[in-house]
């Protein structure tokens, strides 16, 4: 059974866990699903297999997190067979472009389909979360709110979509810095290290609920400027907490800062443009369909930006067959 899911970019970041084993976030997060960043994943249960197998972009890869997700599906479907999983990203993997989000969302949908389960989005997001926190958000299209939840078993840490009049009008421009090379610190270990050592982490955690509430209001009201300003400030706060960790985690390269300056310059010239960055050097810019080309041109002119990509808002994860 084959499924397709789009990656998402957080506008209010997920950065820190309240339970590592269940992969429960310490705070909520909010994202935008992107149509251009697609992963396709196929799952076949096969009684003859001794263990789960993963082929990621045509190469054998460790399957432990895949097994965590498949085990949840197997338990729900009362199935014991191991599975052959084939996953293909249509964009650079492990480069801070959140391929784990689309990958585990597609895996949850394909595995549930292959096991004959009919699950709703909330149930699928709970399963996808066990692979990667951000994957819970890629189950849905458009703007998505992931809840931190309060239950110790994580049963209320699911995602849900937020309706918005902005969806047709907005675009995200992605500026790839440094050719999409693999990132230096995986987000999973990095957020744990930041939570344990950064003197700014407590301030980050206190900020998130306020940013979430303000972002949700802006999304519902269609206030792109308020949302953009908030998303840029939230990303900078997340990175500030990482930079202050001991030892420091610095995802930025010189071209990242140059791209941030280009975004401010674009704004000064009257374009809609607000930046966000994740666990890598790339800069993603929230803009409008009208301004997307000007923003992409402004970013590709930056020394060290090797490629730009314009994405419209993506839809939910779905079965392809
Ligand atoms: O879902 P993970 O474990 O790949 O963590 C994602 C972390 C960030 O991309 C930095 C932020 C986010 O909310 O997507």
Short mmCIF file of C-alpha atoms and ligand atoms in Angstrom, two decimals:
data_model
loop_
_atom_site.label_atom_id
_atom_site.label_comp_id
_atom_site.label_asym_id
_atom_site.label_seq_id
_atom_site.Cartn_x
_atom_site.Cartn_y
_atom_site.Cartn_z
CA UNK A 1 0.00 0.00 0.00
CA UNK A 2 1.41 3.38 -1.02
CA UNK A 3 0.85 6.76 0.66
CA UNK A 4 1.96 10.29 -0.09
CA UNK A 5 2.53 13.04 2.48
CA UNK A 6 3.82 16.60 2.31
CA UNK A 7 6.45 17.99 4.68
CA UNK A 8 5.51 20.92 6.87
CA UNK A 9 7.37 23.94 8.17
CA UNK A 10 6.63 25.06 11.72
CA UNK A 11 5.62 28.69 12.27
CA UNK A 12 5.62 28.09 16.04
CA UNK A 13 8.35 25.50 16.60
CA UNK A 14 8.34 22.16 18.36
CA UNK A 15 11.55 22.21 20.37
CA UNK A 16 11.80 19.94 23.43
CA UNK A 17 10.04 16.84 24.76
CA UNK A 18 8.12 16.05 27.93
CA UNK A 19 8.58 12.30 27.41
CA UNK A 20 11.31 10.86 25.20
CA UNK A 21 10.01 7.26 25.08
CA UNK A 22 6.53 8.29 23.90
CA UNK A 23 7.95 11.22 21.92
CA UNK A 24 5.66 13.72 23.64
CA UNK A 25 6.30 17.40 22.98
CA UNK A 26 6.97 19.76 25.91
CA UNK A 27 4.77 22.38 24.23
CA UNK A 28 2.41 22.69 21.28
CA UNK A 29 3.47 23.73 17.79
CA UNK A 30 1.88 25.10 14.64
CA UNK A 31 2.83 24.51 11.02
CA UNK A 32 2.09 24.96 7.35
CA UNK A 33 2.00 21.87 5.10
CA UNK A 34 3.88 22.38 1.80
CA UNK A 35 2.75 20.96 -1.54
CA UNK A 36 6.24 20.85 -3.11
CA UNK A 37 7.95 18.74 -0.43
CA UNK A 38 6.52 15.28 -0.97
CA UNK A 39 7.46 11.84 0.34
CA UNK A 40 6.00 8.61 -1.04
CA UNK A 41 6.12 5.52 1.14
CA UNK A 42 5.07 1.94 0.39
CA UNK A 43 4.37 -0.66 3.10
CA UNK A 44 3.96 -4.39 2.42
CA UNK A 45 3.46 -6.80 5.32
CA UNK A 46 5.13 -10.11 4.55
CA UNK A 47 5.04 -13.17 6.83
CA UNK A 48 8.33 -14.43 5.38
CA UNK A 49 10.34 -11.41 6.61
CA UNK A 50 12.39 -11.93 9.81
CA UNK A 51 12.39 -8.17 10.58
CA UNK A 52 11.14 -4.83 9.23
CA UNK A 53 13.17 -3.54 6.30
CA UNK A 54 13.55 0.08 5.20
CA UNK A 55 14.76 1.29 1.82
CA UNK A 56 15.13 5.07 2.00
CA UNK A 57 15.80 6.75 -1.36
CA UNK A 58 16.97 3.37 -2.74
CA UNK A 59 19.43 2.72 0.11
CA UNK A 60 18.97 0.30 3.05
CA UNK A 61 18.52 2.36 6.26
CA UNK A 62 18.09 1.59 10.00
CA UNK A 63 14.45 0.67 10.65
CA UNK A 64 14.10 1.12 14.45
CA UNK A 65 11.85 4.18 14.34
CA UNK A 66 9.90 2.64 11.47
CA UNK A 67 9.38 -0.46 13.66
CA UNK A 68 8.07 1.76 16.50
CA UNK A 69 5.39 3.11 14.17
CA UNK A 70 4.63 -0.27 12.58
CA UNK A 71 4.29 -1.90 16.03
CA UNK A 72 1.42 0.49 16.87
CA UNK A 73 -0.35 -0.45 13.63
CA UNK A 74 0.34 -4.18 14.18
CA UNK A 75 -1.12 -4.02 17.69
CA UNK A 76 -4.24 -2.18 16.48
CA UNK A 77 -4.73 -4.65 13.59
CA UNK A 78 -3.68 -7.76 15.55
CA UNK A 79 -1.02 -8.50 12.99
CA UNK A 80 2.41 -10.09 13.54
CA UNK A 81 4.02 -9.91 10.07
CA UNK A 82 7.08 -7.75 9.54
CA UNK A 83 7.03 -5.23 6.72
CA UNK A 84 9.02 -4.06 3.74
CA UNK A 85 9.01 -0.24 3.67
CA UNK A 86 10.18 1.79 0.69
CA UNK A 87 10.32 5.56 1.09
CA UNK A 88 11.29 8.18 -1.45
CA UNK A 89 11.75 11.89 -0.78
CA UNK A 90 11.26 14.29 -3.66
CA UNK A 91 13.64 16.78 -1.93
CA UNK A 92 17.03 16.68 -0.05
CA UNK A 93 16.85 14.30 2.93
CA UNK A 94 18.18 15.18 6.43
CA UNK A 95 19.02 18.73 5.40
CA UNK A 96 16.73 20.56 7.79
CA UNK A 97 13.92 20.30 5.24
CA UNK A 98 11.87 18.14 7.61
CA UNK A 99 11.82 14.92 5.56
CA UNK A 100 11.10 13.00 8.77
CA UNK A 101 7.73 14.78 8.99
CA UNK A 102 6.49 13.73 5.56
CA UNK A 103 8.23 10.34 5.86
CA UNK A 104 6.58 9.23 9.09
CA UNK A 105 3.19 10.70 8.11
CA UNK A 106 3.28 8.73 4.84
CA UNK A 107 4.43 5.65 6.78
CA UNK A 108 1.52 5.87 9.25
CA UNK A 109 -1.05 6.21 6.43
CA UNK A 110 0.51 3.46 4.25
CA UNK A 111 0.91 1.04 7.19
CA UNK A 112 -2.67 1.57 8.41
CA UNK A 113 -3.90 1.02 4.83
CA UNK A 114 -1.77 -2.11 4.38
CA UNK A 115 -3.07 -3.50 7.69
CA UNK A 116 -6.69 -2.89 6.65
CA UNK A 117 -7.32 -0.30 9.38
CA UNK A 118 -9.60 2.69 8.88
CA UNK A 119 -8.28 5.44 11.15
CA UNK A 120 -9.20 9.13 11.35
CA UNK A 121 -6.68 11.98 11.14
CA UNK A 122 -6.37 12.28 14.89
CA UNK A 123 -5.54 8.59 15.30
CA UNK A 124 -3.06 8.73 12.40
CA UNK A 125 -1.38 11.79 13.91
CA UNK A 126 -0.93 9.94 17.23
CA UNK A 127 0.80 7.10 15.36
CA UNK A 128 2.95 9.38 13.17
CA UNK A 129 4.08 11.31 16.29
CA UNK A 130 5.90 8.23 17.56
CA UNK A 131 8.16 8.35 14.49
CA UNK A 132 8.78 12.09 14.66
CA UNK A 133 7.00 14.88 16.54
CA UNK A 134 6.59 17.05 13.46
CA UNK A 135 5.16 14.09 11.49
CA UNK A 136 1.89 14.32 13.45
CA UNK A 137 1.32 17.67 11.72
CA UNK A 138 1.94 16.29 8.19
CA UNK A 139 -1.15 14.08 8.47
CA UNK A 140 -3.17 17.24 7.71
CA UNK A 141 -3.01 19.88 5.01
CA UNK A 142 -2.87 23.66 5.43
CA UNK A 143 -2.29 25.15 8.88
CA UNK A 144 -1.98 22.53 11.61
CA UNK A 145 -1.87 22.80 15.40
CA UNK A 146 -0.09 20.05 17.30
CA UNK A 147 -1.17 19.79 20.94
CA UNK A 148 1.32 19.15 23.73
CA UNK A 149 -1.43 17.28 25.61
CA UNK A 150 -1.45 16.69 29.35
CA UNK A 151 -2.00 12.91 29.65
CA UNK A 152 1.00 10.79 30.65
CA UNK A 153 0.14 8.22 27.96
CA UNK A 154 0.18 10.84 25.20
CA UNK A 155 -3.39 10.11 24.10
CA UNK A 156 -4.14 13.85 23.83
CA UNK A 157 -0.92 14.79 22.00
CA UNK A 158 -2.43 14.85 18.50
CA UNK A 159 -2.66 17.35 15.66
CA UNK A 160 -5.66 19.08 14.10
CA UNK A 161 -6.06 21.42 11.10
CA UNK A 162 -7.00 25.12 11.43
CA UNK A 163 -9.25 26.68 8.79
CA UNK A 164 -7.91 29.92 7.34
CA UNK A 165 -8.76 32.42 4.60
CA UNK A 166 -4.98 32.66 3.92
CA UNK A 167 -4.45 29.22 2.37
CA UNK A 168 -4.92 30.14 -1.33
CA UNK A 169 -3.04 33.43 -1.06
CA UNK A 170 0.21 32.36 0.60
CA UNK A 171 3.40 30.67 -0.57
CA UNK A 172 6.60 29.57 1.08
CA UNK A 173 9.93 30.19 -0.63
CA UNK A 174 12.69 27.82 0.46
CA UNK A 175 16.28 28.99 0.08
CA UNK A 176 18.68 26.04 0.17
CA UNK A 177 21.95 27.05 1.79
CA UNK A 178 25.11 25.03 1.10
CA UNK A 179 23.65 22.58 -1.40
CA UNK A 180 21.41 20.66 1.01
CA UNK A 181 24.25 18.84 2.78
CA UNK A 182 23.30 16.65 5.77
CA UNK A 183 22.76 18.65 8.97
CA UNK A 184 25.31 18.69 11.77
CA UNK A 185 22.92 18.01 14.69
CA UNK A 186 19.75 15.95 14.27
CA UNK A 187 16.77 17.76 15.82
CA UNK A 188 15.95 14.85 18.15
CA UNK A 189 19.28 14.94 20.04
CA UNK A 190 19.67 18.70 19.68
CA UNK A 191 16.38 19.61 21.40
CA UNK A 192 17.18 17.26 24.30
CA UNK A 193 20.63 18.82 24.68
CA UNK A 194 19.16 22.36 24.55
CA UNK A 195 16.48 21.50 27.14
CA UNK A 196 19.16 20.06 29.45
CA UNK A 197 21.81 22.78 29.14
CA UNK A 198 20.48 26.05 27.71
CA UNK A 199 19.86 28.86 30.23
CA UNK A 200 17.29 30.21 27.72
CA UNK A 201 15.22 27.04 27.44
CA UNK A 202 12.80 27.91 30.26
CA UNK A 203 12.10 31.26 28.60
CA UNK A 204 11.48 29.44 25.30
CA UNK A 205 8.94 27.11 26.93
CA UNK A 206 7.15 30.03 28.59
CA UNK A 207 6.91 31.81 25.23
CA UNK A 208 5.36 29.01 23.16
CA UNK A 209 1.76 29.07 24.51
CA UNK A 210 1.57 32.86 23.93
CA UNK A 211 2.92 32.54 20.39
CA UNK A 212 0.55 29.66 19.65
CA UNK A 213 -2.50 31.66 20.75
CA UNK A 214 -1.43 34.74 18.77
CA UNK A 215 -0.60 32.68 15.67
CA UNK A 216 -3.93 30.87 15.76
CA UNK A 217 -5.79 34.20 16.00
CA UNK A 218 -3.81 35.60 13.03
CA UNK A 219 -4.49 32.45 10.97
CA UNK A 220 -8.23 32.47 11.66
CA UNK A 221 -8.46 36.24 10.97
CA UNK A 222 -6.34 36.04 7.81
CA UNK A 223 -3.79 38.50 9.21
CA UNK A 224 -0.66 37.49 7.28
CA UNK A 225 1.51 40.30 8.61
CA UNK A 226 0.81 39.39 12.25
CA UNK A 227 1.44 35.71 11.47
CA UNK A 228 4.67 36.44 9.59
CA UNK A 229 6.12 38.67 12.30
CA UNK A 230 5.28 36.10 14.91
CA UNK A 231 6.73 33.17 12.95
CA UNK A 232 10.04 34.99 12.39
CA UNK A 233 10.32 36.02 16.04
CA UNK A 234 9.44 32.49 17.22
CA UNK A 235 12.12 30.89 15.01
CA UNK A 236 14.73 33.36 16.25
CA UNK A 237 13.78 32.56 19.87
CA UNK A 238 14.16 28.83 19.20
CA UNK A 239 17.59 29.36 17.66
CA UNK A 240 18.58 31.68 20.53
CA UNK A 241 17.88 28.84 22.97
CA UNK A 242 20.02 26.48 20.84
CA UNK A 243 22.87 28.98 20.47
CA UNK A 244 22.93 29.42 24.27
CA UNK A 245 23.19 25.63 24.91
CA UNK A 246 26.48 24.35 26.33
CA UNK A 247 28.15 23.42 24.06
CA UNK A 248 26.33 25.61 21.55
CA UNK A 249 24.20 24.34 18.70
CA UNK A 250 24.49 26.75 15.79
CA UNK A 251 22.63 25.77 12.64
CA UNK A 252 23.32 28.97 10.75
CA UNK A 253 25.95 29.49 8.10
CA UNK A 254 27.06 32.91 6.83
CA UNK A 255 24.60 32.55 3.93
CA UNK A 256 21.77 31.96 6.45
CA UNK A 257 22.40 35.39 7.97
CA UNK A 258 22.79 36.96 4.54
CA UNK A 259 19.43 35.46 3.55
CA UNK A 260 17.84 36.87 6.73
CA UNK A 261 19.19 40.29 5.76
CA UNK A 262 17.76 39.84 2.24
CA UNK A 263 14.35 39.09 3.77
CA UNK A 264 14.46 42.31 5.81
CA UNK A 265 15.47 44.18 2.66
CA UNK A 266 12.54 42.66 0.72
CA UNK A 267 10.20 43.81 3.49
CA UNK A 268 11.67 47.30 3.40
CA UNK A 269 10.82 47.37 -0.33
CA UNK A 270 7.21 46.54 0.50
CA UNK A 271 7.12 42.78 -0.15
CA UNK A 272 5.44 40.28 2.13
CA UNK A 273 8.39 38.23 3.49
CA UNK A 274 9.02 36.67 6.90
CA UNK A 275 11.73 34.09 7.58
CA UNK A 276 11.86 30.88 9.59
CA UNK A 277 14.67 28.33 10.07
CA UNK A 278 14.78 24.79 11.46
CA UNK A 279 17.49 22.29 12.35
CA UNK A 280 19.63 23.26 9.37
CA UNK A 281 21.04 26.30 7.55
CA UNK A 282 18.15 26.83 5.10
CA UNK A 283 15.81 29.81 5.20
CA UNK A 284 12.10 29.42 4.51
CA UNK A 285 10.17 32.56 3.76
CA UNK A 286 6.46 33.03 4.23
CA UNK A 287 5.09 35.24 1.46
CA UNK A 288 2.17 35.68 -0.94
CA UNK A 289 1.58 34.23 -4.42
CA UNK A 290 2.01 37.79 -5.77
CA UNK A 291 5.39 38.32 -4.07
CA UNK A 292 6.84 34.79 -4.34
CA UNK A 293 8.91 35.45 -7.50
CA UNK A 294 10.42 38.67 -6.12
CA UNK A 295 11.27 36.86 -2.87
CA UNK A 296 12.87 33.92 -4.73
CA UNK A 297 14.91 36.35 -6.85
CA UNK A 298 16.05 38.27 -3.77
CA UNK A 299 17.18 35.02 -2.12
CA UNK A 300 18.95 33.38 -5.07
CA UNK A 301 21.06 36.56 -5.35
CA UNK A 302 22.51 35.81 -1.91
CA UNK A 303 26.02 34.31 -2.00
CA UNK A 304 25.80 30.74 -0.68
CA UNK A 305 22.11 30.21 -1.50
CA UNK A 306 22.32 27.43 -4.07
CA UNK A 307 18.69 26.93 -4.97
CA UNK A 308 15.24 28.29 -4.29
CA UNK A 309 11.91 26.57 -4.43
CA UNK A 310 8.44 28.12 -4.30
CA UNK A 311 5.73 26.03 -2.64
CA UNK A 312 2.00 26.45 -2.36
CA UNK A 313 0.13 25.05 0.64
CA UNK A 314 -0.13 21.25 0.66
CA UNK A 315 -2.99 18.89 1.43
CA UNK A 316 -3.34 15.97 3.84
CA UNK A 317 -1.47 12.66 3.71
CA UNK A 318 -3.37 10.17 1.52
CA UNK A 319 -3.23 6.66 0.15
CA UNK A 320 -2.12 6.65 -3.49
CA UNK A 321 -3.32 3.23 -4.69
O1 LIG B 1 9.97 16.20 14.42
P1 LIG B 1 11.43 16.36 14.65
O2 LIG B 1 11.95 15.46 15.72
O3 LIG B 1 12.20 16.22 13.35
O4 LIG B 1 11.70 17.86 15.15
C1 LIG B 1 11.39 19.01 14.39
C2 LIG B 1 12.10 20.19 14.93
C3 LIG B 1 12.02 21.47 14.13
O5 LIG B 1 11.97 21.20 12.74
C4 LIG B 1 13.28 22.29 14.40
C5 LIG B 1 10.81 22.33 14.53
C6 LIG B 1 9.47 21.87 14.06
O6 LIG B 1 8.50 22.13 14.78
O7 LIG B 1 9.34 21.30 12.97
#
